[in-house]
mmCIF file of C-alpha atoms in Angstrom:
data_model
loop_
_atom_site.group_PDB
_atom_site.id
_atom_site.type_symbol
_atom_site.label_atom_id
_atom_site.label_comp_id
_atom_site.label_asym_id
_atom_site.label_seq_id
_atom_site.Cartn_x
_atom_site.Cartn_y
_atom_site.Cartn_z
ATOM 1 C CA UNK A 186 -18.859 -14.037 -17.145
ATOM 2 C CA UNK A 187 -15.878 -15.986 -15.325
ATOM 3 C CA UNK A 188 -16.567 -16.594 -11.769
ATOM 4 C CA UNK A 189 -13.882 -16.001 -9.321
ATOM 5 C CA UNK A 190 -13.138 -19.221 -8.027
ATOM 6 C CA UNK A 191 -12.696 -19.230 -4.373
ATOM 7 C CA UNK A 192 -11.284 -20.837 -1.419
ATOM 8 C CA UNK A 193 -12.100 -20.086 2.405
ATOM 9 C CA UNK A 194 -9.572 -20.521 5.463
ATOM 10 C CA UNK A 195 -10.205 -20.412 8.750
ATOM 11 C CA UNK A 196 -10.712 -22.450 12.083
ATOM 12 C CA UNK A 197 -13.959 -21.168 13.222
ATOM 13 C CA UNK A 198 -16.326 -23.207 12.023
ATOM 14 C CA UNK A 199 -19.123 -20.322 12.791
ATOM 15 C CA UNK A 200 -17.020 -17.654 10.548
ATOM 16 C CA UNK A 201 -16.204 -20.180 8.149
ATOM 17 C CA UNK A 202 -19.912 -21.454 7.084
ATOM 18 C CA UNK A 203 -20.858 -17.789 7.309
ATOM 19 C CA UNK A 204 -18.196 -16.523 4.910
ATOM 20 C CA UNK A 205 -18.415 -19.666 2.280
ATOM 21 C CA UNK A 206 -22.706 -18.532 2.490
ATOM 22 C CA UNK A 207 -22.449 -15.093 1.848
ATOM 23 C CA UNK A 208 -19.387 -15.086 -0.314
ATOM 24 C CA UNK A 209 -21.314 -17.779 -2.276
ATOM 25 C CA UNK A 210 -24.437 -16.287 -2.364
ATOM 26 C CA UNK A 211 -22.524 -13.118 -4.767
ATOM 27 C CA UNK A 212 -23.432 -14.017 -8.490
ATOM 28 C CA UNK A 213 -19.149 -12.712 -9.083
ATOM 29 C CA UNK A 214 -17.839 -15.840 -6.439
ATOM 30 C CA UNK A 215 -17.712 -19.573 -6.565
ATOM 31 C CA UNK A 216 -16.833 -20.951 -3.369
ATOM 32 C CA UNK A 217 -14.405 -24.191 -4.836
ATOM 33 C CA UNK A 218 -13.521 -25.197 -1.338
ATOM 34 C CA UNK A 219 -12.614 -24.538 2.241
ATOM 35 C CA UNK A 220 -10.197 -25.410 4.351
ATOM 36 C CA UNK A 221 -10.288 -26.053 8.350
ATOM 37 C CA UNK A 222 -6.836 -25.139 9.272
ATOM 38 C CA UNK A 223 -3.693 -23.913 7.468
ATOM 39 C CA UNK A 224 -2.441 -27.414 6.959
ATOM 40 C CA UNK A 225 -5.549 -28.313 5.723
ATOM 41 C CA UNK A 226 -5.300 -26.016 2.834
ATOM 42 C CA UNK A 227 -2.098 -26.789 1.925
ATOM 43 C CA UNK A 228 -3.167 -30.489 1.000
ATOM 44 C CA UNK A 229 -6.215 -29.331 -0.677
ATOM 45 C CA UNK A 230 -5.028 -26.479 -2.663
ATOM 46 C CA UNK A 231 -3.021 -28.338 -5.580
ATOM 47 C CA UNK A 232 -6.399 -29.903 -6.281
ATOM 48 C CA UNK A 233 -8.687 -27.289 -5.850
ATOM 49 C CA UNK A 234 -7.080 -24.640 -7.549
ATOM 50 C CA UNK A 235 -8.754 -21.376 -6.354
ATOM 51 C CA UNK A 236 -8.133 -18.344 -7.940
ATOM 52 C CA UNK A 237 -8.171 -16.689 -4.507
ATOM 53 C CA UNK A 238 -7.935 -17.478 -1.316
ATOM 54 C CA UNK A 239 -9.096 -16.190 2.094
ATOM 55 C CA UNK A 240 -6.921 -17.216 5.032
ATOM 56 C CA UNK A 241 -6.930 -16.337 9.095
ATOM 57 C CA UNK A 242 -3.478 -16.087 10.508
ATOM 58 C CA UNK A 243 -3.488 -17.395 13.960
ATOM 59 C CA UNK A 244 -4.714 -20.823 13.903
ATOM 60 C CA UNK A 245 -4.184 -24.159 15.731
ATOM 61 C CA UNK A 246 -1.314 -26.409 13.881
ATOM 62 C CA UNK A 247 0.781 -24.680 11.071
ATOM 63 C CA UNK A 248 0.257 -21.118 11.219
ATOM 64 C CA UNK A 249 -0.905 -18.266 8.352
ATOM 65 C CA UNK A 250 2.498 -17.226 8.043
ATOM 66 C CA UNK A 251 4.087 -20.392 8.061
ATOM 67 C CA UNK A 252 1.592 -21.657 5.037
ATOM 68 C CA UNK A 253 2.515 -18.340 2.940
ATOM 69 C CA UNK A 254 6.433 -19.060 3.331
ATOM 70 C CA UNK A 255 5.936 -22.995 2.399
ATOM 71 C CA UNK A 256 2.923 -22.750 -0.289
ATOM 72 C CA UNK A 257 3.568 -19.631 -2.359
ATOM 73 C CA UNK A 258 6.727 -20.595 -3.772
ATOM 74 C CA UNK A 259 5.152 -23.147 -5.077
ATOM 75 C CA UNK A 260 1.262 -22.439 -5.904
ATOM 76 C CA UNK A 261 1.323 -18.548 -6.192
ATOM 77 C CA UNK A 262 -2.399 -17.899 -5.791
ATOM 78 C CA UNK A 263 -3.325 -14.195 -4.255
ATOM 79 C CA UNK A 264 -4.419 -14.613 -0.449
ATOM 80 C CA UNK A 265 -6.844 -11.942 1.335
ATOM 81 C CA UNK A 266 -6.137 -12.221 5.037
ATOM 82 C CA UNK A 267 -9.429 -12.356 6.990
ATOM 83 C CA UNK A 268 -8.013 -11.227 10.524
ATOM 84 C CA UNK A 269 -8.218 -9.798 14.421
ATOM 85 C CA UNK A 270 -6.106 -6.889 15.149
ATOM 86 C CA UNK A 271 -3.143 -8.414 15.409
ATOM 87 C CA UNK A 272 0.601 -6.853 14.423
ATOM 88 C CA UNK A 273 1.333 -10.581 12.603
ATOM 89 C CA UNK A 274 -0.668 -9.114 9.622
ATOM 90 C CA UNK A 275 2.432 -7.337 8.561
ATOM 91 C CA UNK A 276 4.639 -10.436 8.755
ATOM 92 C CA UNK A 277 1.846 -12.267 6.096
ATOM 93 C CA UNK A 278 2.421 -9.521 3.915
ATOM 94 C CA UNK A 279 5.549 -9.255 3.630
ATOM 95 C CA UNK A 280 5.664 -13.168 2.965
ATOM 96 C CA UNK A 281 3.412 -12.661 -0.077
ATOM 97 C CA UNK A 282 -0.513 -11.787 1.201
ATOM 98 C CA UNK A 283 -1.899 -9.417 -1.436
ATOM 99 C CA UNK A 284 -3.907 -7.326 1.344
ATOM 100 C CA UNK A 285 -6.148 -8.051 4.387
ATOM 101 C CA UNK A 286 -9.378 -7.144 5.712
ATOM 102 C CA UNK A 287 -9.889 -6.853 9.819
ATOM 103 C CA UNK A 288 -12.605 -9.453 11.070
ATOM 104 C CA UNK A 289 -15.795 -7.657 11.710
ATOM 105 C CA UNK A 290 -17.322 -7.091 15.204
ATOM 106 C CA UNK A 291 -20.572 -9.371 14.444
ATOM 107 C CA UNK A 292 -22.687 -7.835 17.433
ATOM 108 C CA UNK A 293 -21.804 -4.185 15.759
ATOM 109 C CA UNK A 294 -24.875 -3.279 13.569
ATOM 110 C CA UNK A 295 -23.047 -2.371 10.393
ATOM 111 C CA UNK A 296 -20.505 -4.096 10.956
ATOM 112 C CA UNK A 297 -20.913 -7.434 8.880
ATOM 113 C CA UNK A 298 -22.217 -5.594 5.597
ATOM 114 C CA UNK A 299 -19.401 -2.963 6.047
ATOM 115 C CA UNK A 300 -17.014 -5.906 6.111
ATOM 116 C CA UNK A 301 -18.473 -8.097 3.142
ATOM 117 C CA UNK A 302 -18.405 -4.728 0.871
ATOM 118 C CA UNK A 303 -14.832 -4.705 1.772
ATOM 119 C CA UNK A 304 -13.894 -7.920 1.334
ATOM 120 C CA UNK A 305 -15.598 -8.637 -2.213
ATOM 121 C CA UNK A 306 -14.200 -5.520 -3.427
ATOM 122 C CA UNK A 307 -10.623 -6.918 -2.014
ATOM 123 C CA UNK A 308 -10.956 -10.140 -3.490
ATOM 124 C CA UNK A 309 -12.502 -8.879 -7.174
ATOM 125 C CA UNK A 310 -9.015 -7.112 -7.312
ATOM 126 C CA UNK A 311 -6.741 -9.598 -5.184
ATOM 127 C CA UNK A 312 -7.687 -12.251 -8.229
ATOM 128 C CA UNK A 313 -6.114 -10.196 -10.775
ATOM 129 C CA UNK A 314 -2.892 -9.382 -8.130
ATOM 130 C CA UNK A 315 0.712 -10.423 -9.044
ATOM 131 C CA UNK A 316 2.050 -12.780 -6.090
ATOM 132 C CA UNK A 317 5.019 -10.998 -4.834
ATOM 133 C CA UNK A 318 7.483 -13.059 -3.077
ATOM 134 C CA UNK A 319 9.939 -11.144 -0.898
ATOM 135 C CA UNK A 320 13.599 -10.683 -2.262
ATOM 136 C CA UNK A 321 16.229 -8.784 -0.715
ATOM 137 C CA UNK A 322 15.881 -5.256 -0.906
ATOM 138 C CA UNK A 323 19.211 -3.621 -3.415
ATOM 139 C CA UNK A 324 21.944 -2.027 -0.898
ATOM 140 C CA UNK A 325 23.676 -0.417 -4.287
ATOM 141 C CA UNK A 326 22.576 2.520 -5.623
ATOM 142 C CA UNK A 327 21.545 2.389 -9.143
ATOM 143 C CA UNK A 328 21.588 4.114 -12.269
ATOM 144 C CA UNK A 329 17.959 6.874 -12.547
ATOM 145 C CA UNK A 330 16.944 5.312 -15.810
ATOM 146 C CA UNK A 331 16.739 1.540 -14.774
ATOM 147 C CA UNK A 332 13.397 0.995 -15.280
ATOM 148 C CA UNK A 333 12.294 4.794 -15.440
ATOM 149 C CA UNK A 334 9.641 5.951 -18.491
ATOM 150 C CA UNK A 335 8.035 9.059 -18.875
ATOM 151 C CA UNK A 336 4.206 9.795 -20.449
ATOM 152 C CA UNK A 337 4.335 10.903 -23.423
ATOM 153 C CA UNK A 338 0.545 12.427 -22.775
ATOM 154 C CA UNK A 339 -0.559 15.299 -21.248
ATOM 155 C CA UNK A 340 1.942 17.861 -19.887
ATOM 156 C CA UNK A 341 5.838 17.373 -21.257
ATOM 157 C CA UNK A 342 7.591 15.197 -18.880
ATOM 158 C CA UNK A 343 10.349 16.146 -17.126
ATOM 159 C CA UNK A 344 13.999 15.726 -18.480
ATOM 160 C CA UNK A 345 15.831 15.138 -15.629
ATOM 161 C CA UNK A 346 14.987 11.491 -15.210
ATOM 162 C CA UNK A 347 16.754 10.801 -18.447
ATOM 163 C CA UNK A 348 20.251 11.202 -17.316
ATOM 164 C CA UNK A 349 22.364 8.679 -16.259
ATOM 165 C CA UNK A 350 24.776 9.649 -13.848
ATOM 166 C CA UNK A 351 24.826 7.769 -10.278
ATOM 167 C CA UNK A 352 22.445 9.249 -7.729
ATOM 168 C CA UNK A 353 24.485 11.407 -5.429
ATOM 169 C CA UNK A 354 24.254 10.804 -1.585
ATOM 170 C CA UNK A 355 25.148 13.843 -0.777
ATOM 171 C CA UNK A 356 22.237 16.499 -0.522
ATOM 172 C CA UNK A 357 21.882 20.161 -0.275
ATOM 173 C CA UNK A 358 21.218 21.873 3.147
ATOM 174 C CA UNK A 359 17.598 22.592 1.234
ATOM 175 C CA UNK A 360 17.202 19.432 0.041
ATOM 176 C CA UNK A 361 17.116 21.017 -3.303
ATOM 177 C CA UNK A 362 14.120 23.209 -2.504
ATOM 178 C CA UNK A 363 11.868 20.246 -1.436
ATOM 179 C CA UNK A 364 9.953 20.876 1.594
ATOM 180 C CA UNK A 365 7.642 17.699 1.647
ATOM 181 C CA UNK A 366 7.759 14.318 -0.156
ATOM 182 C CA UNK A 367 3.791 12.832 0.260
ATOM 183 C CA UNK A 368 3.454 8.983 -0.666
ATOM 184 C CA UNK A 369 0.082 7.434 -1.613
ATOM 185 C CA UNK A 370 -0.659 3.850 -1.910
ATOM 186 C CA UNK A 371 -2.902 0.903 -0.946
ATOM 187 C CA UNK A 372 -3.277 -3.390 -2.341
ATOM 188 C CA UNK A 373 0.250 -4.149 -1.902
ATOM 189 C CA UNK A 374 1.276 -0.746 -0.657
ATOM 190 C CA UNK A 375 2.298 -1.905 3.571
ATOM 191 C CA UNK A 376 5.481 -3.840 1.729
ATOM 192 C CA UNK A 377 5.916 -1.065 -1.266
ATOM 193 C CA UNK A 378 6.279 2.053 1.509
ATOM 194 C CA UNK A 379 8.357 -0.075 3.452
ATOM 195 C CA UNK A 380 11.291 -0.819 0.113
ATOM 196 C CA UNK A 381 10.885 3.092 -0.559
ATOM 197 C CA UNK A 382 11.316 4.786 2.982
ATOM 198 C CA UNK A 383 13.799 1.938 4.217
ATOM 199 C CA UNK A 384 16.267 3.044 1.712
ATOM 200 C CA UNK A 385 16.180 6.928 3.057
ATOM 201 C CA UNK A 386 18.813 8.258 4.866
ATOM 202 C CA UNK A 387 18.124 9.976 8.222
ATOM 203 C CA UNK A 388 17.956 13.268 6.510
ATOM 204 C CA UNK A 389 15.328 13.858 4.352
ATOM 205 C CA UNK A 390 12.239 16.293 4.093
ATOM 206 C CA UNK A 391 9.649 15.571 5.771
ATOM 207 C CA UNK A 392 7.137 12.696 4.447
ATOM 208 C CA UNK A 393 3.379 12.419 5.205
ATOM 209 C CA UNK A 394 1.965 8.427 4.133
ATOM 210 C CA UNK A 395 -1.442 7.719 3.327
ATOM 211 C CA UNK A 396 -1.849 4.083 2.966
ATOM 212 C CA UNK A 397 -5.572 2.685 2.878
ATOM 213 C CA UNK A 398 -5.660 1.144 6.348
ATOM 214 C CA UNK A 399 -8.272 0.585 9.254
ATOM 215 C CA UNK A 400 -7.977 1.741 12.323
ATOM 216 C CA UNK A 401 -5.919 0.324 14.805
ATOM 217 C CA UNK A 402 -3.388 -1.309 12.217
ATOM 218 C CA UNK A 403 -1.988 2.113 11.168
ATOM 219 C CA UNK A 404 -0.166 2.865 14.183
ATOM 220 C CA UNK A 405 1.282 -1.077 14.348
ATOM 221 C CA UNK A 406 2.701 -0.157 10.729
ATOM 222 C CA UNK A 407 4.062 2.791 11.975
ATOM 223 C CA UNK A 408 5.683 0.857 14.936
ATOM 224 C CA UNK A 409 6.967 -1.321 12.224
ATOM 225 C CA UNK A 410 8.618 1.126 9.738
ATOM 226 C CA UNK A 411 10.213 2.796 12.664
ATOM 227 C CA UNK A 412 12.282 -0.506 14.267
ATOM 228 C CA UNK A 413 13.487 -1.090 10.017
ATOM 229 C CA UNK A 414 13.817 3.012 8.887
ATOM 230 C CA UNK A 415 16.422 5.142 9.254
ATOM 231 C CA UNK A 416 13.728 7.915 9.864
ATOM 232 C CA UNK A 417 11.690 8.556 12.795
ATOM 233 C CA UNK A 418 8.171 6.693 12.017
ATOM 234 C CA UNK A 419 4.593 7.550 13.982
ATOM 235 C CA UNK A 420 1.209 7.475 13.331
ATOM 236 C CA UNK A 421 0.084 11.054 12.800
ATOM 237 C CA UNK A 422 -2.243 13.026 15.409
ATOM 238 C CA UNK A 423 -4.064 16.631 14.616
ATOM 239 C CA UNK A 424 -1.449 19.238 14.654
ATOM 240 C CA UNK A 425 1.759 17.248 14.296
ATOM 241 C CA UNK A 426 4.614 19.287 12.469
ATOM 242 C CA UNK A 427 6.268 18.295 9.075
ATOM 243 C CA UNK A 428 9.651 18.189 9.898
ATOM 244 C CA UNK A 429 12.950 17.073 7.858
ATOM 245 C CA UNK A 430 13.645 13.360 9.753
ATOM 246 C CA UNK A 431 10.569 12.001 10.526
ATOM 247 C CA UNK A 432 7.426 10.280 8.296
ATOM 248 C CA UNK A 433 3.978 10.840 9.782
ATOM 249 C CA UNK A 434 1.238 8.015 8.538
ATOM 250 C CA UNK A 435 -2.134 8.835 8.216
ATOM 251 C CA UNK A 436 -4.544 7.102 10.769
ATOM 252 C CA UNK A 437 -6.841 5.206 10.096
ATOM 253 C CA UNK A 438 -10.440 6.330 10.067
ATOM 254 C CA UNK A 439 -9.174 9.871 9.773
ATOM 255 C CA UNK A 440 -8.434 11.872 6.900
ATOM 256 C CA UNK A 441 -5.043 13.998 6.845
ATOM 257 C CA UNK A 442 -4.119 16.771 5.724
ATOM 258 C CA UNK A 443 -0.961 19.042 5.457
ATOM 259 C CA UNK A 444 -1.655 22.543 5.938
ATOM 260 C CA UNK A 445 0.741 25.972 6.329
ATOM 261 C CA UNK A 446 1.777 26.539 10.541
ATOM 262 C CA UNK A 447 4.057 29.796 10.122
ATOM 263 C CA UNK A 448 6.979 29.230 8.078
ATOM 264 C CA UNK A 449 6.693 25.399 8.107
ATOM 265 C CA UNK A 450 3.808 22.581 7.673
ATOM 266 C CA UNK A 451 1.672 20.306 10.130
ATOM 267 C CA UNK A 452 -1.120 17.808 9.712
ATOM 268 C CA UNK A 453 -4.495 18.284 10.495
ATOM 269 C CA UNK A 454 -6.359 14.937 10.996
ATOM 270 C CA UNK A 455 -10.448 14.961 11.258
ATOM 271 C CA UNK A 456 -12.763 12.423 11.430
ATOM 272 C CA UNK A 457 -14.758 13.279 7.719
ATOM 273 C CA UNK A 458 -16.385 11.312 4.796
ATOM 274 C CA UNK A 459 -14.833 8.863 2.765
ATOM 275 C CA UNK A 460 -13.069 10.647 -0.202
ATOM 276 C CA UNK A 461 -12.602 8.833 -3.219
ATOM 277 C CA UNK A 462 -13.917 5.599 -1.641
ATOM 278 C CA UNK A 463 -11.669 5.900 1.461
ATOM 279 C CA UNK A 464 -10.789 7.016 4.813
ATOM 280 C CA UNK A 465 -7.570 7.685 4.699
ATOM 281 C CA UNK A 466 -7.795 8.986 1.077
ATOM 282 C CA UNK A 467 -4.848 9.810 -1.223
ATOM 283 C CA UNK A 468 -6.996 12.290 -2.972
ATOM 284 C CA UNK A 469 -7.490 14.597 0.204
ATOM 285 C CA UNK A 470 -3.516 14.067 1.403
ATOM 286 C CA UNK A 471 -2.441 15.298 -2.375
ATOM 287 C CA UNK A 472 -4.696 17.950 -2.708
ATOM 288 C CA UNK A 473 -3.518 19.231 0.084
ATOM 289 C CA UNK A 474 -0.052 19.087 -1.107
ATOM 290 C CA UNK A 475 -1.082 20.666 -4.188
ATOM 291 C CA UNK A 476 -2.514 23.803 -2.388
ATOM 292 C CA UNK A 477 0.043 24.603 0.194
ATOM 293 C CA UNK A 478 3.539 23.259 -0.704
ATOM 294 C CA UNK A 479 2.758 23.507 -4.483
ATOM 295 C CA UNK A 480 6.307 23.022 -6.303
ATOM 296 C CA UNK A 481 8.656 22.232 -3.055
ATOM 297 C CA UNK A 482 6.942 18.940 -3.208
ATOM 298 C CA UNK A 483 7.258 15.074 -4.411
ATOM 299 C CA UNK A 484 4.349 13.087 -5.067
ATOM 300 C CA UNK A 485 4.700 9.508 -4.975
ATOM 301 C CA UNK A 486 1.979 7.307 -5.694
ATOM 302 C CA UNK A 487 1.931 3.041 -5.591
ATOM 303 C CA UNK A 488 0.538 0.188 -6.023
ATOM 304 C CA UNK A 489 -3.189 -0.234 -5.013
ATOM 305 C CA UNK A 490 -6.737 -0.859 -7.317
ATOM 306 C CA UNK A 491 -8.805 1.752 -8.270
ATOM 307 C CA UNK A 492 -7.981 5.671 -8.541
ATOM 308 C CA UNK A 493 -7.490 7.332 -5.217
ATOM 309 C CA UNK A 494 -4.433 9.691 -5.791
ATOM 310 C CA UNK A 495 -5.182 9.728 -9.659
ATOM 311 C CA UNK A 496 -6.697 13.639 -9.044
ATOM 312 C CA UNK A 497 -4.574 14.622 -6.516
ATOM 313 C CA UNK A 498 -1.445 14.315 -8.150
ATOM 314 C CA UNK A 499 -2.856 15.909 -11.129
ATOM 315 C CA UNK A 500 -2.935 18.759 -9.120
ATOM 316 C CA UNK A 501 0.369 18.764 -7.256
ATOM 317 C CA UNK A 502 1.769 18.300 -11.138
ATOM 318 C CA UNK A 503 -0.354 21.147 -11.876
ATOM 319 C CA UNK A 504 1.121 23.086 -9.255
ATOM 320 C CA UNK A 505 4.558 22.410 -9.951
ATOM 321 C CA UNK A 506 5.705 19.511 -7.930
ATOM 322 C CA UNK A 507 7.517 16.946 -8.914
ATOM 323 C CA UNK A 508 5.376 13.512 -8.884
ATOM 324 C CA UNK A 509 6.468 9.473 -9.315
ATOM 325 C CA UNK A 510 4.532 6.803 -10.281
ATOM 326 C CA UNK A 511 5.407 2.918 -9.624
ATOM 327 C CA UNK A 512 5.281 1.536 -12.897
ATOM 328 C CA UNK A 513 2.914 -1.428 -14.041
ATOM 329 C CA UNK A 514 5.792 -4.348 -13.696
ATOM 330 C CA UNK A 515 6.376 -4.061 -9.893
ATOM 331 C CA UNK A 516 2.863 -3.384 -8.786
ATOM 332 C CA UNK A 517 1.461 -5.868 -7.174
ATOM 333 C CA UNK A 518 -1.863 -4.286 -8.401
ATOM 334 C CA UNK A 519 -1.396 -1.410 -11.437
ATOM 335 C CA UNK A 520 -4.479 0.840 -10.431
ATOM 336 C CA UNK A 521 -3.832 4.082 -8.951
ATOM 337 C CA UNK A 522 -0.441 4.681 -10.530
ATOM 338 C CA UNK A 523 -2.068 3.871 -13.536
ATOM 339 C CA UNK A 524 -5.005 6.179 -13.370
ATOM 340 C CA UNK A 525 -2.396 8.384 -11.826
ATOM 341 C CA UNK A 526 -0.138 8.202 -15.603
ATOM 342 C CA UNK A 527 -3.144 8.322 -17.751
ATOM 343 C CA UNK A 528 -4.853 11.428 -16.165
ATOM 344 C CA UNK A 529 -1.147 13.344 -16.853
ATOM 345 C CA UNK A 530 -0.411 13.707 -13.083
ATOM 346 C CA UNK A 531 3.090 11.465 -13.210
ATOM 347 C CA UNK A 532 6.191 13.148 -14.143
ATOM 348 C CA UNK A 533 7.969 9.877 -14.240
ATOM 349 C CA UNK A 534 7.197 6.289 -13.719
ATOM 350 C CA UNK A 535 9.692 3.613 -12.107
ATOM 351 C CA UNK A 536 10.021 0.435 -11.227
ATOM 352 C CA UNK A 537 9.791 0.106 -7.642
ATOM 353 C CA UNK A 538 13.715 -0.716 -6.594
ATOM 354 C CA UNK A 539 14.397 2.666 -8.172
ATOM 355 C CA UNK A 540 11.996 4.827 -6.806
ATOM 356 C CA UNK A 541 14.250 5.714 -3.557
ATOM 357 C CA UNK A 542 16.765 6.637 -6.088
ATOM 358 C CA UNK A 543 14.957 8.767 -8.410
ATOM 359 C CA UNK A 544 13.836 10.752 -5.301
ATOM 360 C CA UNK A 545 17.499 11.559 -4.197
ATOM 361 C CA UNK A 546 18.130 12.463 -7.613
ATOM 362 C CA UNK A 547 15.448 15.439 -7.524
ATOM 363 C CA UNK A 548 16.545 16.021 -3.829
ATOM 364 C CA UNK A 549 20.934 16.498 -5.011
ATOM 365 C CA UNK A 550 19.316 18.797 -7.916
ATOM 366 C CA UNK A 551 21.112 22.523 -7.219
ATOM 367 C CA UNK A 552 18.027 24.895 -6.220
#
């Protein structure tokens, strides 16, 4: 069996020997090499070769951020961030980290094991991530079937992805009978929502997000999505409303739910189990979709490893909504979507640059 060939980053020397110990100490890592600051790393990693990295963010000298825009171009290995709360971790993504984990509290009993679980599992998948560098995100509209296929498995897909007029801007006062467009994702996902949603006008139905996230960093990605989105962006709290305008992210820690409030939809959001592995789950955001807005939905599921979503959508198919999945080419890590396609839950899969318009396709559709 191949080892994963590692390399650790990071400053403290304390973290760092503990990390290269216990990450070596895991029959499925080789610790190649550390690294005592960014700069560090960036002279040792053209002879080292890792096939993953770890790296902090804030550090003394050239920072995370700084070594992701110089070094990726040029070695594109995945990188896990290992960091503090800290709203930076948004700015590494989006220059090419595959995911992060939060430092653990080390006095917090639980806390150390909770975090190592989390990280192997990150990096196991992280070595087997596309590198995604960022481009600029397509201001033209284009055609529905650029990279669009549809399964060919389970239920009959749906026909209306195969035409190939431009996608209309102009939508119906009901937003073609769409009530609520729910978006699952996680590895890769923070950047993915962001290419979808920023390309939504201010009208739309409203959208409920879960993204696997700890707490804390949810409502700092919410923050963020609202400064770039034409929609209003916030972290979610028990008993919001789902309203046409506005995207409501799941918090971390919590799971969320949409459920029926008269006429309309809110969110119910209760500290539970882990579903499906996780806390926000996918699974219990869909299902809940599936049972109460049925066919005036979209499901859109993403990038992220292993098969949180896969279920739920099946349902919300089942049920009659219309349901997206980002196709294998543009995920940074083809998991869930794919799980998603082979259990027959996807209507349609797309390459990601597309998604926004296959969306306002269904939504200019005459009820």
């Amino acid at each position: 069996m191949h080892k994963i060939r590692l390399m650790i980053v990071d400053d403290s020397i304390l973290f760092r020997n503990w990390l290269v110990q216990n990450l070596g100490a895991d029959s499925r890592f080789e610790v190649v090499g550390y690294a005592v600051n960014a700069l560090d790393a960036k002279n040792k990693l053209p002879q080292i070769k890792p096939d993953i990295m770890t790296l902090d963010i804030e550090m003394p000298g050239m920072t995370g951020i700084d070594f992701l825009r110089e070094v990726l171009p040029v070695h594109p290995v995945p990188i896990i961030l290992v960091s503090s709360l800290n709203v930076r971790v948004f700015d590494a993504l989006a220059a090419g980290a595959v995911d992060f984990v939060r430092k653990p509290d080390m006095n917090m009993e639980g806390g150390k094991e909770a975090f190592l679980n989390t990280l192997k599992s990150k990096l196991c998948a992280g070595a087997e991530a596309k590198v995604r560098l960022p481009s600029a995100i397509p201001t033209t509209a284009r055609h529905i079937t650029e990279g669009v296929t549809t399964p060919s498995a389970g239920m009959p897909p749906n026909s209306s992805v195969t035409t190939t007029s431009p996608v209309s801007t102009r939508l119906p006062a009901n937003f073609g009978n769409i009530d609520v467009i729910a978006i699952g994702a996680s590895t890769g996902g923070t950047e993915a929502i962001l290419e979808v949603v920023r390309q939504f006008p201010a009208k739309m139905p409203g959208i409920v997000i879960t993204q696997h996230m700890p707490p804390g960093f949810t409502a700092m990605y919410a923050e963020r999505l609202n400064r770039i989105c034409q929609l209003k962006v916030k972290e979610a709290s028990h008993g919001d409303k789902v309203i046409p305008g506005q995207i409501l992210l799941a918090p971390g820690g919590l799971q969320m739910r949409v459920i029926r409030m008269g006429s309309g939809y809110s969110v119910s959001c209760t500290e539970e189990a882990k579903v499906s592995g996780h806390k926000p789950s996918v699974d219990v955001l869909f299902d809940s979709v599936a049972s109460t807005v049925k066919n005036r939905a979209i499901g859109i599921i993403l990038t992220g490893m292993g098969a949180d979503g896969a279920a739920g959508m099946l349902r919300m198919r089942k049920a009659g909504a219309y349901t997206i999945g980002q196709n294998r080419e543009t995920c940074v890590v083809y998991g869930m979507p794919m799980e998603a396609y082979r259990a027959g839950g996807v209507c349609v899969q797309s390459a990601l640059s597309s998604i926004p318009q296959v969306v306002m396709a269904r939504l200019s559709k005459p009820s």
